[in-house]
mmCIF file of C-alpha atoms in Angstrom:
data_model
loop_
_atom_site.group_PDB
_atom_site.id
_atom_site.type_symbol
_atom_site.label_atom_id
_atom_site.label_comp_id
_atom_site.label_asym_id
_atom_site.label_seq_id
_atom_site.Cartn_x
_atom_site.Cartn_y
_atom_site.Cartn_z
ATOM 1 C CA MET A 693 0.083 -0.142 0.112
ATOM 2 C CA ILE A 694 1.234 3.381 -0.966
ATOM 3 C CA THR A 695 0.488 5.751 2.154
ATOM 4 C CA VAL A 696 0.341 9.563 1.269
ATOM 5 C CA LEU A 697 0.559 12.813 3.143
ATOM 6 C CA LEU A 698 -1.009 15.885 1.584
ATOM 7 C CA ALA A 699 0.003 19.238 2.593
ATOM 8 C CA ASP A 700 -1.810 22.365 1.227
ATOM 9 C CA ASP A 701 -3.295 25.384 2.792
ATOM 10 C CA GLU A 702 -6.042 25.114 0.294
ATOM 11 C CA LEU A 703 -9.143 22.931 1.766
ATOM 12 C CA MET A 704 -10.709 22.479 -1.624
ATOM 13 C CA LEU A 705 -7.547 21.417 -3.436
ATOM 14 C CA ARG A 706 -6.503 19.114 -0.711
ATOM 15 C CA SER A 707 -9.950 17.444 -0.776
ATOM 16 C CA GLY A 708 -9.897 17.273 -4.651
ATOM 17 C CA VAL A 709 -6.338 15.508 -4.454
ATOM 18 C CA LYS A 710 -7.572 13.236 -1.686
ATOM 19 C CA ALA A 711 -10.508 12.291 -3.663
ATOM 20 C CA ILE A 712 -8.657 11.384 -6.842
ATOM 21 C CA LEU A 713 -6.009 9.321 -4.996
ATOM 22 C CA SER A 714 -8.841 7.522 -2.899
ATOM 23 C CA THR A 715 -10.230 5.973 -6.340
ATOM 24 C CA GLN A 716 -6.933 3.858 -6.248
ATOM 25 C CA ASP A 717 -7.206 0.473 -4.287
ATOM 26 C CA ASP A 718 -3.193 0.716 -3.690
ATOM 27 C CA ILE A 719 -3.093 4.377 -2.312
ATOM 28 C CA GLN A 720 -4.331 5.612 0.941
ATOM 29 C CA VAL A 721 -3.997 9.158 2.095
ATOM 30 C CA VAL A 722 -3.019 8.860 5.881
ATOM 31 C CA ALA A 723 -2.706 12.505 6.800
ATOM 32 C CA GLU A 724 -3.431 16.076 5.894
ATOM 33 C CA ALA A 725 -1.657 19.349 6.634
ATOM 34 C CA GLN A 726 -2.439 23.124 6.143
ATOM 35 C CA ASN A 727 1.341 24.039 6.495
ATOM 36 C CA GLY A 728 4.727 22.730 5.987
ATOM 37 C CA GLN A 729 5.503 22.680 9.721
ATOM 38 C CA ASP A 730 2.454 20.333 10.408
ATOM 39 C CA ALA A 731 3.413 18.318 7.303
ATOM 40 C CA VAL A 732 6.937 17.513 8.719
ATOM 41 C CA GLU A 733 5.345 16.641 12.176
ATOM 42 C CA LEU A 734 2.698 14.444 10.612
ATOM 43 C CA ALA A 735 5.525 12.631 8.341
ATOM 44 C CA ARG A 736 7.506 12.099 11.350
ATOM 45 C CA PHE A 737 4.721 10.083 13.015
ATOM 46 C CA HIS A 738 3.232 8.446 9.895
ATOM 47 C CA ARG A 739 6.386 7.846 7.786
ATOM 48 C CA PRO A 740 4.326 8.014 4.627
ATOM 49 C CA THR A 741 5.657 6.458 1.288
ATOM 50 C CA VAL A 742 4.919 9.834 -0.609
ATOM 51 C CA ALA A 743 4.546 13.514 0.823
ATOM 52 C CA LEU A 744 2.732 15.814 -1.535
ATOM 53 C CA LEU A 745 3.605 19.318 -0.662
ATOM 54 C CA ASP A 746 2.245 22.694 -1.810
ATOM 55 C CA ILE A 747 5.273 24.561 -2.927
ATOM 56 C CA ARG A 748 3.933 27.602 -1.228
ATOM 57 C CA MET A 749 2.582 27.229 2.220
ATOM 58 C CA PRO A 750 2.652 29.195 5.432
ATOM 59 C CA CYS A 751 4.910 28.767 8.403
ATOM 60 C CA LEU A 752 7.128 26.515 6.448
ATOM 61 C CA ASP A 753 6.964 26.503 2.389
ATOM 62 C CA GLY A 754 7.312 23.076 0.371
ATOM 63 C CA LEU A 755 10.740 23.713 -0.254
ATOM 64 C CA ALA A 756 12.008 24.133 3.346
ATOM 65 C CA ALA A 757 9.568 21.280 4.391
ATOM 66 C CA ALA A 758 11.269 18.997 1.724
ATOM 67 C CA ALA A 759 14.565 19.652 2.957
ATOM 68 C CA LEU A 760 13.722 18.674 6.522
ATOM 69 C CA LEU A 761 11.958 15.535 5.283
ATOM 70 C CA ARG A 762 14.922 14.581 3.258
ATOM 71 C CA ASP A 763 17.201 14.606 6.430
ATOM 72 C CA GLU A 764 14.597 13.411 9.010
ATOM 73 C CA VAL A 765 12.330 10.998 7.086
ATOM 74 C CA PRO A 766 14.627 10.121 4.156
ATOM 75 C CA GLU A 767 12.336 7.039 3.213
ATOM 76 C CA THR A 768 9.405 9.443 2.363
ATOM 77 C CA ARG A 769 9.594 10.593 -1.311
ATOM 78 C CA VAL A 770 8.483 14.211 -1.752
ATOM 79 C CA GLY A 771 6.546 15.579 -4.785
ATOM 80 C CA LEU A 772 5.890 19.323 -4.916
ATOM 81 C CA LEU A 773 2.535 20.626 -6.184
ATOM 82 C CA THR A 774 3.072 23.682 -8.308
ATOM 83 C CA THR A 775 1.384 26.058 -10.689
ATOM 84 C CA PHE A 776 2.750 27.757 -13.949
ATOM 85 C CA SER A 777 3.290 31.062 -11.964
ATOM 86 C CA GLU A 778 5.995 29.439 -9.617
ATOM 87 C CA ASP A 779 9.003 28.957 -12.034
ATOM 88 C CA ASP A 780 11.524 30.566 -9.641
ATOM 89 C CA LEU A 781 10.618 28.183 -6.926
ATOM 90 C CA VAL A 782 10.694 25.277 -9.387
ATOM 91 C CA ALA A 783 14.246 26.232 -10.451
ATOM 92 C CA ARG A 784 15.308 26.505 -6.703
ATOM 93 C CA ALA A 785 13.752 23.080 -6.147
ATOM 94 C CA LEU A 786 15.655 21.420 -8.913
ATOM 95 C CA ASP A 787 18.818 22.518 -7.592
ATOM 96 C CA GLU A 788 17.945 20.896 -4.475
ATOM 97 C CA ASP A 789 17.182 17.625 -6.153
ATOM 98 C CA VAL A 790 13.450 17.330 -5.142
ATOM 99 C CA PRO A 791 12.457 14.106 -6.758
ATOM 100 C CA GLY A 792 8.920 15.269 -8.079
ATOM 101 C CA PHE A 793 6.968 17.775 -9.542
ATOM 102 C CA LEU A 794 3.124 17.624 -10.094
ATOM 103 C CA LEU A 795 0.956 20.310 -11.586
ATOM 104 C CA LYS A 796 -2.022 21.426 -9.548
ATOM 105 C CA ALA A 797 -4.116 21.471 -12.723
ATOM 106 C CA ALA A 798 -2.761 18.229 -14.007
ATOM 107 C CA ASP A 799 -5.054 15.314 -15.462
ATOM 108 C CA PRO A 800 -5.973 13.066 -12.635
ATOM 109 C CA ARG A 801 -4.321 10.166 -14.304
ATOM 110 C CA ASP A 802 -1.030 12.198 -14.197
ATOM 111 C CA LEU A 803 -1.394 12.718 -10.553
ATOM 112 C CA ILE A 804 -1.760 8.917 -9.783
ATOM 113 C CA ALA A 805 1.062 7.959 -12.080
ATOM 114 C CA GLY A 806 3.272 10.640 -10.361
ATOM 115 C CA VAL A 807 2.586 9.127 -6.825
ATOM 116 C CA ARG A 808 3.151 5.620 -7.985
ATOM 117 C CA ALA A 809 6.504 6.631 -9.718
ATOM 118 C CA LEU A 810 7.636 8.556 -6.661
ATOM 119 C CA ALA A 811 6.613 5.359 -4.464
ATOM 120 C CA LYS A 812 9.055 3.276 -6.687
ATOM 121 C CA GLY A 813 11.882 5.755 -6.040
ATOM 122 C CA GLN A 814 11.763 7.175 -9.484
ATOM 123 C CA THR A 815 11.712 11.003 -10.509
ATOM 124 C CA HIS A 816 8.612 12.271 -11.600
ATOM 125 C CA LEU A 817 8.503 15.513 -13.488
ATOM 126 C CA ALA A 818 5.050 16.681 -15.018
ATOM 127 C CA PRO A 819 5.836 17.156 -18.818
ATOM 128 C CA LYS A 820 4.165 20.776 -18.709
ATOM 129 C CA VAL A 821 6.790 21.650 -15.975
ATOM 130 C CA VAL A 822 9.541 20.475 -18.194
ATOM 131 C CA GLU A 823 8.046 22.433 -21.342
ATOM 132 C CA ARG A 824 8.081 25.623 -19.295
ATOM 133 C CA LEU A 825 11.454 25.398 -18.016
ATOM 134 C CA ILE A 826 12.961 24.576 -21.365
ATOM 135 C CA THR A 827 11.081 27.635 -22.856
ATOM 136 C CA GLU A 828 12.441 29.904 -19.962
ATOM 137 C CA VAL A 829 15.946 29.016 -20.866
ATOM 138 C CA SER A 830 15.739 29.039 -24.620
ATOM 139 C CA GLY A 831 17.193 32.711 -24.731
ATOM 140 C CA GLY A 832 20.804 32.742 -25.729
ATOM 141 C CA ARG A 833 20.752 29.178 -27.047
ATOM 142 C CA MET A 834 23.409 29.569 -29.502
ATOM 143 C CA ALA A 835 26.170 29.966 -27.105
ATOM 144 C CA ARG A 836 25.032 27.258 -24.792
ATOM 145 C CA GLY A 837 24.370 24.921 -27.768
ATOM 146 C CA ILE A 838 28.011 24.637 -28.315
ATOM 147 C CA ALA A 839 28.967 23.492 -24.896
ATOM 148 C CA ALA A 840 25.635 21.239 -24.725
ATOM 149 C CA ARG A 841 26.652 19.493 -28.006
ATOM 150 C CA LYS A 842 30.030 18.810 -26.521
ATOM 151 C CA ARG A 843 28.457 17.161 -23.592
ATOM 152 C CA ILE A 844 25.758 15.326 -25.519
ATOM 153 C CA GLY A 845 28.602 13.991 -27.806
ATOM 154 C CA SER A 846 29.730 11.823 -24.972
ATOM 155 C CA LEU A 847 26.672 9.706 -25.067
ATOM 156 C CA THR A 848 26.430 6.478 -26.952
ATOM 157 C CA GLN A 849 23.790 5.944 -29.422
ATOM 158 C CA ARG A 850 21.605 4.045 -27.172
ATOM 159 C CA GLU A 851 22.057 6.610 -24.416
ATOM 160 C CA ALA A 852 21.076 9.436 -26.702
ATOM 161 C CA GLN A 853 18.059 7.520 -27.664
ATOM 162 C CA ILE A 854 16.982 7.153 -24.103
ATOM 163 C CA LEU A 855 17.603 10.710 -23.410
ATOM 164 C CA THR A 856 15.279 11.678 -26.339
ATOM 165 C CA LEU A 857 12.540 9.710 -24.513
ATOM 166 C CA LEU A 858 13.512 11.101 -21.242
ATOM 167 C CA VAL A 859 12.908 14.515 -22.576
ATOM 168 C CA LYS A 860 9.316 13.635 -23.532
ATOM 169 C CA GLY A 861 8.708 13.000 -19.830
ATOM 170 C CA LEU A 862 8.519 9.201 -20.220
ATOM 171 C CA SER A 863 9.310 7.281 -17.064
ATOM 172 C CA ASN A 864 11.846 4.482 -16.808
ATOM 173 C CA SER A 865 9.116 1.835 -17.147
ATOM 174 C CA GLU A 866 7.413 3.712 -20.173
ATOM 175 C CA ILE A 867 10.995 3.844 -21.761
ATOM 176 C CA ALA A 868 11.629 0.220 -21.098
ATOM 177 C CA ASP A 869 8.367 -0.570 -23.042
ATOM 178 C CA ARG A 870 9.213 1.513 -25.754
ATOM 179 C CA ILE A 871 12.604 0.228 -26.714
ATOM 180 C CA ARG A 872 12.102 -3.345 -25.169
ATOM 181 C CA LEU A 873 14.760 -3.255 -22.377
ATOM 182 C CA ALA A 874 14.266 -4.250 -18.753
ATOM 183 C CA GLU A 875 13.140 -1.370 -16.504
ATOM 184 C CA GLY A 876 16.413 -2.039 -14.424
ATOM 185 C CA THR A 877 18.552 -1.634 -17.440
ATOM 186 C CA VAL A 878 16.966 1.811 -18.511
ATOM 187 C CA LYS A 879 17.388 2.849 -15.038
ATOM 188 C CA THR A 880 21.089 2.019 -15.141
ATOM 189 C CA TYR A 881 21.415 3.914 -18.382
ATOM 190 C CA VAL A 882 19.461 6.941 -17.076
ATOM 191 C CA SER A 883 22.088 7.112 -14.188
ATOM 192 C CA THR A 884 24.990 6.885 -16.542
ATOM 193 C CA ILE A 885 23.512 9.568 -18.743
ATOM 194 C CA LEU A 886 23.181 11.848 -15.784
ATOM 195 C CA LEU A 887 26.676 11.133 -14.731
ATOM 196 C CA ARG A 888 28.105 11.840 -18.126
ATOM 197 C CA LEU A 889 26.173 14.867 -18.826
ATOM 198 C CA ASN A 890 26.945 16.103 -15.136
ATOM 199 C CA ALA A 891 23.218 16.861 -14.527
ATOM 200 C CA LYS A 892 21.716 16.530 -11.055
ATOM 201 C CA ASN A 893 18.278 15.462 -12.553
ATOM 202 C CA ARG A 894 16.259 14.559 -15.567
ATOM 203 C CA VAL A 895 15.146 18.057 -16.152
ATOM 204 C CA GLN A 896 18.713 19.351 -16.392
ATOM 205 C CA ALA A 897 19.558 16.508 -18.776
ATOM 206 C CA ALA A 898 16.368 17.426 -20.926
ATOM 207 C CA ILE A 899 17.547 20.903 -20.984
ATOM 208 C CA LEU A 900 20.835 20.034 -22.258
ATOM 209 C CA ALA A 901 19.321 17.840 -25.033
ATOM 210 C CA TYR A 902 17.098 20.800 -26.050
ATOM 211 C CA GLU A 903 20.089 23.107 -26.272
ATOM 212 C CA ALA A 904 22.378 20.606 -28.071
ATOM 213 C CA GLY A 905 19.346 20.348 -30.902
ATOM 214 C CA LEU A 906 18.919 16.557 -29.863
ATOM 215 C CA VAL A 907 15.155 17.455 -29.791
ATOM 216 C CA ASP A 908 12.880 20.225 -31.084
ATOM 217 C CA ASN A 909 10.410 22.587 -29.572
ATOM 218 C CA GLU A 910 7.586 20.192 -30.133
ATOM 219 C CA ASP A 911 9.188 17.457 -28.371
#
């Protein structure tokens, strides 16, 4: 059973997310909080599989709460709930290597898939978040493109193929199905790709792929 902690100061949003997750037999919401401080305290007690935290909350925001949970409840995987107007906070969260980003206005299926991916220890990035970040860094692409192509050039053909699929927001299991490899093998490839590119996470690798011209705007 995947146990979930929800933290958001908006009751309607919290109730909506809980209702969506409650439709799944393998997911149970075990605690709710209105601010980051309460979320951390509840996580210490319940030790949930996944904590979904609003990126903006009173007392303690989602970023600060995520940092505390990483140190104090490391088994809990954190997903930040965000909107399109919070690019600055998303960028900070990427630097701090938060494993999950989910849009508040996402399709319910994406929310459920995100929770399950986090529960498996995977990184989950809502495709629309990736698209927005790529758009934000598109200015001055020519200068960065040269450096990016040098880094991308260190990848093997198979690694470049997997990176292209990663950019499209596919999970490890989806990539495995697409190219007919074991999920564990794909996970190893992804780790190697991040290491070769000196990227902290999948979004940084995706931005490099875009700047290098490996994928186009539509992807």
